[in-house]
Amino acid sequence: MRNRSLSIRSLRLLAAAMAVLFVALGVTWPTVAEADQAHLVVLATSDLHGHIYPIDYFTNKADDGGLAQIYTYVKQVRSDNRNVLLVDNGDVLEGGNSVLPYHYMFDSGAPNPMIKVMNLMGYDSMSLGNHEFNYGLKTLGKAVSEARFPVISANIVRESGESFILPYTIKDFGEFKVGVLGITTPKVPTWEKPENIEGLVFMSPLETALKYVPQMRAQGADVVIIVGHTGWERKPKDSGKLDAWGSPDNWVDTGQAEENWALRLADNVPGLDAIVAGHDHLAVPMVAKMGDIVTTDVIITQPGQWGDYVSRIDMTLERGADGRWHVAERSSTVVPMAGVQPAPEVVDAAKYYHDQTVEFFKSPVAQATGDMPGGPPARFYDNALVEMINEAQLWATGADISIAALFTDTSKIDKGPMTMQDVYGLYVYPNTLYTIKINGKQLREAIEASANYFNTYTGQTDLASLVNTSMRGYNYDIYQGVEYTIDISKPLGQRVRELKFKGEDVRPDQEFVVALNNYRAGGGGGYTMFRNAQLLSESTTEVREIMVDYLRVVGKFGPESVDNNWRLLPAVVEDMARKH
């Protein structure tokens, strides 16, 4: 008894001494409540498109966004939080205004710059986007092999039915596990060259999620998140304003239900906690249960494009009586990277790629004989920028007709020396050139489809009110080789008032050879009349490289090259645009 009493007394003294020591050191014992509660932070990027440095390579000016700024924020969050998950939502491996064009053209044997930096940053996963396939499966495979994090997509399978790549990943934080399911928009076959996705099948995102989420739960995932490169079936009319996403009012159908699945995934997948959306480049702080938009507890966020925002999801987890964790509270927001200092580690890691890119974009191409303005007004009249693309495509193919679009609202070329910077700023995507055979009926249908870009004219004096914002600018085509007028005071489908080829009216059965990019030839943008057209030729050379070759041959290009082969009616609309 005496020995036992001494033992107990000794233990009590030791416990008291340890308690004093822990208090002195600022250490506290967790309470029962604290032990049964945990906090998770998910940080997500999407549609980075090769952006590392906060710079616009097309203007040589500072421009917020990119991995260098993001890593500074990530380090701060990690220092303040124990459980942080860093994920990306795809469209990482392609980008015109980035270090990637030089890398793929001249230095493709070196480590992919985006993967190199993401490895440094400690990403936990990356979902595949549609642009990951632009350079083919070999290039994608090299990037995946270099990644020190899982690259995932559950709804891409081989023709045999086996997974193309890992469908999901589960990260063990010790206390709990988080499952991340990768989803890719199933519309990739519509846009991508067949050889770049040979042997692959793109399945329904909803059916895929219904299959895998229960598996992830069964494997111990306490939290399940879809990081899906897919966007919105509906969105607020003012979707460019962050606060518009917090109200169920004034939502409109996007007409893109085949490619965008975020809302259906949120409402129809049991066991799902949150979604990181992507693909359509929107910044969305949080869409949660409201009206008929989302009817479950799943929250959706989206981090914009080019690293201008990071989506942040905060979750409070509580342990239930069964010992399993569940999400008690959840919220999300988007954090702007504007003004954030670039992380020196990333700046150093990407310096070689950056320096080579700057020199590449300085390379001279031709002489611009005058200013060539762009922006939305340039879609209202025949302009030199699209004329340049179309003339290059006709020069390269000898086609009867060429089709091209202004991809961005910011492209312009000033009078003076024209450089690679100007060409790549105008033609930002790595599309290749096809020729197809179509008839006059299909040609008229295609021009009518382009005319949907304009709202019906009823006397408006504001140019912006004439733009149909549900149609992306890069899906409005301008044609060279035919003469035509579009009357936007007429109803949709009845706007092409004149259509001639070499001065003669186009007959419905008349056949034409048409030059256009691979995206449009596959029916991208809703141009289904091209999808089954006879394919005559396809180039492996990018359109922008063809433009460079053409411009170096002709030596100069400018406003005098415009032939005004098409125009908008009423004439007051074009006049208004030219004065804009």
CSV table of C-alpha atoms in Angstrom, one decimal, residues 261-531:
chain,number,residue,atom,x,y,z
A,261,TRP,CA,-22.9,21.0,-65.6
A,262,ALA,CA,-22.2,22.9,-62.3
A,263,LEU,CA,-25.8,23.4,-61.3
A,264,ARG,CA,-27.0,19.9,-62.1
A,265,LEU,CA,-24.0,18.4,-60.3
A,266,ALA,CA,-24.9,20.5,-57.2
A,267,ASP,CA,-28.5,19.4,-57.1
A,268,ASN,CA,-28.3,15.7,-58.1
A,269,VAL,CA,-25.2,14.1,-56.5
A,270,PRO,CA,-25.8,12.8,-52.9
A,271,GLY,CA,-22.7,12.9,-50.7
A,272,LEU,CA,-21.2,16.0,-52.4
A,273,ASP,CA,-20.1,19.0,-50.3
A,274,ALA,CA,-18.8,21.6,-52.7
A,275,ILE,CA,-17.9,22.3,-56.3
A,276,VAL,CA,-15.1,24.3,-57.9
A,277,ALA,CA,-16.4,25.3,-61.3
A,278,GLY,CA,-14.4,26.6,-64.3
A,279,HIS,CA,-14.2,26.7,-68.1
A,280,ASP,CA,-16.2,29.9,-68.7
A,281,HIS,CA,-13.7,32.2,-66.9
A,282,LEU,CA,-16.2,33.7,-64.5
A,283,ALA,CA,-15.4,34.8,-60.9
A,284,VAL,CA,-18.0,33.5,-58.6
A,285,PRO,CA,-17.7,34.0,-54.8
A,286,MET,CA,-20.4,31.6,-53.7
A,287,VAL,CA,-23.6,30.1,-55.0
A,288,ALA,CA,-25.4,28.3,-52.2
A,289,LYS,CA,-29.0,27.1,-51.6
A,290,MET,CA,-31.3,29.8,-53.0
A,291,GLY,CA,-34.6,29.6,-54.9
A,292,ASP,CA,-34.5,27.0,-57.7
A,293,ILE,CA,-30.9,27.8,-58.6
A,294,VAL,CA,-29.4,25.4,-56.0
A,295,THR,CA,-31.7,23.4,-53.8
A,296,THR,CA,-29.1,21.4,-51.8
A,297,ASP,CA,-26.4,22.4,-49.3
A,298,VAL,CA,-23.7,22.1,-51.9
A,299,ILE,CA,-21.8,25.4,-52.5
A,300,ILE,CA,-20.2,26.4,-55.8
A,301,THR,CA,-17.4,28.8,-56.4
A,302,GLN,CA,-15.2,29.7,-59.4
A,303,PRO,CA,-11.9,31.5,-59.4
A,304,GLY,CA,-12.0,33.5,-62.7
A,305,GLN,CA,-9.2,33.3,-65.2
A,306,TRP,CA,-5.4,33.8,-65.5
A,307,GLY,CA,-5.0,33.8,-61.8
A,308,ASP,CA,-6.8,37.0,-61.2
A,309,TYR,CA,-8.7,35.4,-58.3
A,310,VAL,CA,-8.3,32.4,-56.0
A,311,SER,CA,-11.4,30.6,-54.8
A,312,ARG,CA,-11.3,30.0,-51.0
A,313,ILE,CA,-13.7,27.5,-49.4
A,314,ASP,CA,-13.8,27.3,-45.6
A,315,MET,CA,-15.4,24.3,-43.9
A,316,THR,CA,-16.0,23.5,-40.2
A,317,LEU,CA,-16.0,19.8,-39.7
A,318,GLU,CA,-17.5,18.1,-36.6
A,319,ARG,CA,-17.1,14.5,-35.5
A,320,GLY,CA,-20.5,12.7,-35.1
A,321,ALA,CA,-21.5,10.1,-32.5
A,322,ASP,CA,-20.4,7.4,-35.0
A,323,GLY,CA,-16.9,8.8,-35.0
A,324,ARG,CA,-17.2,10.1,-38.6
A,325,TRP,CA,-16.6,13.7,-39.6
A,326,HIS,CA,-19.2,15.7,-41.4
A,327,VAL,CA,-19.4,19.3,-42.7
A,328,ALA,CA,-21.2,21.5,-40.1
A,329,GLU,CA,-20.6,24.9,-41.8
A,330,ARG,CA,-19.3,25.9,-45.2
A,331,SER,CA,-18.7,29.1,-47.1
A,332,SER,CA,-16.7,30.4,-50.0
A,333,THR,CA,-15.4,33.5,-51.6
A,334,VAL,CA,-13.0,34.7,-54.3
A,335,VAL,CA,-9.8,36.5,-53.2
A,336,PRO,CA,-8.4,39.0,-55.7
A,337,MET,CA,-4.6,38.9,-56.5
A,338,ALA,CA,-4.5,42.5,-57.4
A,339,GLY,CA,-1.6,44.2,-55.6
A,340,VAL,CA,-0.2,41.0,-54.1
A,341,GLN,CA,3.6,40.8,-54.3
A,342,PRO,CA,5.0,38.0,-56.5
A,343,ALA,CA,6.7,35.2,-54.6
A,344,PRO,CA,10.4,35.3,-55.3
A,345,GLU,CA,10.6,31.5,-55.4
A,346,VAL,CA,8.3,31.4,-58.4
A,347,VAL,CA,9.9,34.4,-60.1
A,348,ASP,CA,13.3,32.7,-59.9
A,349,ALA,CA,11.9,29.3,-61.0
A,350,ALA,CA,10.3,30.7,-64.1
A,351,LYS,CA,12.9,33.4,-65.0
A,352,TYR,CA,14.4,31.4,-67.9
A,353,TYR,CA,11.0,30.9,-69.5
A,354,HIS,CA,10.0,34.5,-69.0
A,355,ASP,CA,13.2,35.9,-70.5
A,356,GLN,CA,13.0,33.7,-73.6
A,357,THR,CA,9.4,34.7,-74.1
A,358,VAL,CA,10.0,38.4,-73.9
A,359,GLU,CA,12.7,38.1,-76.6
A,360,PHE,CA,10.5,35.9,-78.8
A,361,PHE,CA,7.6,38.4,-78.7
A,362,LYS,CA,9.9,41.2,-79.8
A,363,SER,CA,10.7,39.5,-83.1
A,364,PRO,CA,9.8,41.7,-86.1
A,365,VAL,CA,7.2,40.4,-88.6
A,366,ALA,CA,6.0,43.2,-90.9
A,367,GLN,CA,5.0,46.9,-91.1
A,368,ALA,CA,1.6,48.1,-90.0
A,369,THR,CA,0.8,51.0,-92.4
A,370,GLY,CA,-1.8,52.4,-90.1
A,371,ASP,CA,-3.6,52.0,-86.8
A,372,MET,CA,-5.8,48.9,-86.7
A,373,PRO,CA,-8.3,49.2,-83.8
A,374,GLY,CA,-10.2,46.3,-82.3
A,375,GLY,CA,-12.6,45.8,-79.5
A,376,PRO,CA,-16.4,45.1,-79.8
A,377,PRO,CA,-16.9,48.0,-82.2
A,378,ALA,CA,-14.7,46.3,-84.8
A,379,ARG,CA,-17.2,43.5,-85.1
A,380,PHE,CA,-19.7,46.0,-86.5
A,381,TYR,CA,-17.8,46.7,-89.7
A,382,ASP,CA,-15.2,45.2,-92.0
A,383,ASN,CA,-11.8,45.8,-90.3
A,384,ALA,CA,-8.2,45.3,-90.9
A,385,LEU,CA,-7.5,42.9,-88.0
A,386,VAL,CA,-9.9,40.2,-89.2
A,387,GLU,CA,-9.1,41.0,-92.8
A,388,MET,CA,-5.4,40.1,-92.0
A,389,ILE,CA,-6.4,36.7,-90.6
A,390,ASN,CA,-8.7,35.9,-93.5
A,391,GLU,CA,-6.2,37.0,-96.1
A,392,ALA,CA,-3.5,34.8,-94.5
A,393,GLN,CA,-5.9,31.8,-94.5
A,394,LEU,CA,-6.8,32.4,-98.2
A,395,TRP,CA,-3.1,32.8,-99.1
A,396,ALA,CA,-2.2,29.5,-97.4
A,397,THR,CA,-5.0,27.4,-98.8
A,398,GLY,CA,-6.3,29.0,-102.1
A,399,ALA,CA,-9.8,28.6,-100.7
A,400,ASP,CA,-12.9,30.4,-102.1
A,401,ILE,CA,-13.9,31.8,-98.8
A,402,SER,CA,-12.2,32.3,-95.4
A,403,ILE,CA,-13.9,32.6,-92.0
A,404,ALA,CA,-12.3,34.2,-88.9
A,405,ALA,CA,-13.2,36.0,-85.7
A,406,LEU,CA,-11.8,38.6,-83.2
A,407,PHE,CA,-11.0,36.4,-80.2
A,408,THR,CA,-10.7,39.2,-77.6
A,409,ASP,CA,-12.0,42.6,-76.9
A,410,THR,CA,-8.6,44.1,-76.4
A,411,SER,CA,-6.6,43.3,-79.5
A,412,LYS,CA,-5.3,46.1,-81.6
A,413,ILE,CA,-2.3,46.9,-83.7
A,414,ASP,CA,-0.7,50.4,-83.9
A,415,LYS,CA,1.0,51.9,-86.9
A,416,GLY,CA,4.6,51.0,-87.1
A,417,PRO,CA,6.7,47.8,-86.8
A,418,MET,CA,4.5,44.7,-86.3
A,419,THR,CA,6.0,42.0,-84.1
A,420,MET,CA,5.2,38.5,-82.9
A,421,GLN,CA,3.6,40.2,-79.9
A,422,ASP,CA,1.0,41.8,-82.2
A,423,VAL,CA,0.2,38.6,-84.1
A,424,TYR,CA,-0.1,36.5,-81.0
A,425,GLY,CA,-2.2,39.2,-79.3
A,426,LEU,CA,-4.6,39.1,-82.2
A,427,TYR,CA,-4.7,35.3,-82.6
A,428,VAL,CA,-4.5,34.0,-79.0
A,429,TYR,CA,-5.4,30.3,-79.5
A,430,PRO,CA,-3.2,27.5,-81.0
A,431,ASN,CA,-5.8,26.6,-83.7
A,432,THR,CA,-4.8,25.0,-86.9
A,433,LEU,CA,-6.2,25.6,-90.4
A,434,TYR,CA,-8.7,23.3,-92.1
A,435,THR,CA,-10.5,23.5,-95.5
A,436,ILE,CA,-13.9,22.1,-96.0
A,437,LYS,CA,-16.5,21.9,-98.8
A,438,ILE,CA,-19.9,23.4,-98.1
A,439,ASN,CA,-22.8,24.6,-100.2
A,440,GLY,CA,-24.6,28.0,-100.5
A,441,LYS,CA,-27.4,26.9,-98.1
A,442,GLN,CA,-24.9,26.0,-95.4
A,443,LEU,CA,-23.0,29.3,-96.0
A,444,ARG,CA,-26.2,31.3,-95.5
A,445,GLU,CA,-27.0,29.3,-92.3
A,446,ALA,CA,-23.6,30.0,-90.9
A,447,ILE,CA,-23.8,33.8,-91.6
A,448,GLU,CA,-27.2,33.8,-90.0
A,449,ALA,CA,-25.8,32.1,-87.0
A,450,SER,CA,-23.1,34.7,-86.7
A,451,ALA,CA,-25.7,37.4,-86.9
A,452,ASN,CA,-27.1,36.2,-83.6
A,453,TYR,CA,-24.3,38.2,-82.0
A,454,PHE,CA,-26.5,41.3,-82.4
A,455,ASN,CA,-29.6,42.1,-80.6
A,456,THR,CA,-32.5,43.4,-82.8
A,457,TYR,CA,-32.1,47.1,-83.7
A,458,THR,CA,-35.1,49.1,-82.6
A,459,GLY,CA,-33.4,52.6,-82.6
A,460,GLN,CA,-30.8,52.1,-79.8
A,461,THR,CA,-28.1,54.7,-79.6
A,462,ASP,CA,-25.9,52.7,-77.2
A,463,LEU,CA,-23.6,50.2,-79.1
A,464,ALA,CA,-23.3,47.9,-76.1
A,465,SER,CA,-27.1,47.3,-76.0
A,466,LEU,CA,-26.9,45.8,-79.5
A,467,VAL,CA,-24.5,43.0,-78.4
A,468,ASN,CA,-26.1,39.7,-77.4
A,469,THR,CA,-24.1,39.0,-74.3
A,470,SER,CA,-25.1,35.3,-74.3
A,471,MET,CA,-23.0,34.8,-77.4
A,472,ARG,CA,-19.2,35.0,-76.9
A,473,GLY,CA,-17.4,37.4,-79.2
A,474,TYR,CA,-15.1,34.8,-80.6
A,475,ASN,CA,-18.1,33.0,-82.0
A,476,TYR,CA,-19.0,35.9,-84.2
A,477,ASP,CA,-17.4,35.2,-87.6
A,478,ILE,CA,-16.5,37.6,-90.4
A,479,TYR,CA,-16.3,36.2,-94.0
A,480,GLN,CA,-13.9,37.0,-96.8
A,481,GLY,CA,-14.4,36.0,-100.4
A,482,VAL,CA,-18.1,36.7,-100.5
A,483,GLU,CA,-20.1,39.9,-100.4
A,484,TYR,CA,-23.0,40.1,-97.9
A,485,THR,CA,-25.1,42.4,-95.8
A,486,ILE,CA,-26.7,41.7,-92.4
A,487,ASP,CA,-29.8,43.7,-91.4
A,488,ILE,CA,-30.1,43.5,-87.6
A,489,SER,CA,-33.5,45.2,-87.6
A,490,LYS,CA,-34.8,41.9,-88.9
A,491,PRO,CA,-35.7,38.8,-86.9
A,492,LEU,CA,-33.1,36.2,-86.1
A,493,GLY,CA,-32.8,33.8,-89.0
A,494,GLN,CA,-33.9,36.4,-91.6
A,495,ARG,CA,-31.0,38.9,-91.4
A,496,VAL,CA,-28.8,38.0,-94.4
A,497,ARG,CA,-30.2,40.3,-97.0
A,498,GLU,CA,-27.6,39.9,-99.8
A,499,LEU,CA,-25.1,37.1,-100.4
A,500,LYS,CA,-23.0,37.2,-103.5
A,501,PHE,CA,-19.9,35.4,-104.8
A,502,LYS,CA,-17.9,37.2,-107.5
A,503,GLY,CA,-20.8,39.5,-108.1
A,504,GLU,CA,-23.4,36.8,-108.6
A,505,ASP,CA,-26.1,35.7,-106.1
A,506,VAL,CA,-25.1,32.6,-104.2
A,507,ARG,CA,-27.2,29.5,-105.1
A,508,PRO,CA,-28.3,27.1,-102.4
A,509,ASP,CA,-26.6,24.2,-104.2
A,510,GLN,CA,-23.4,26.1,-105.1
A,511,GLU,CA,-20.3,24.6,-103.6
A,512,PHE,CA,-17.4,26.4,-102.0
A,513,VAL,CA,-14.0,25.6,-100.5
A,514,VAL,CA,-13.9,27.3,-97.1
A,515,ALA,CA,-10.8,28.0,-94.9
A,516,LEU,CA,-11.5,28.0,-91.2
A,517,ASN,CA,-9.9,26.9,-88.0
A,518,ASN,CA,-10.2,23.4,-86.4
A,519,TYR,CA,-12.5,24.7,-83.7
A,520,ARG,CA,-15.1,26.0,-86.0
A,521,ALA,CA,-14.7,23.1,-88.5
A,522,GLY,CA,-15.7,20.8,-85.7
A,523,GLY,CA,-18.9,22.8,-85.1
A,524,GLY,CA,-17.5,24.8,-82.2
A,525,GLY,CA,-19.7,27.7,-81.1
A,526,GLY,CA,-22.8,26.1,-82.3
A,527,TYR,CA,-21.9,26.0,-86.0
A,528,THR,CA,-23.3,22.5,-86.6
A,529,MET,CA,-23.6,23.1,-90.3
A,530,PHE,CA,-19.8,22.6,-90.6
A,531,ARG,CA,-19.5,19.5,-88.4
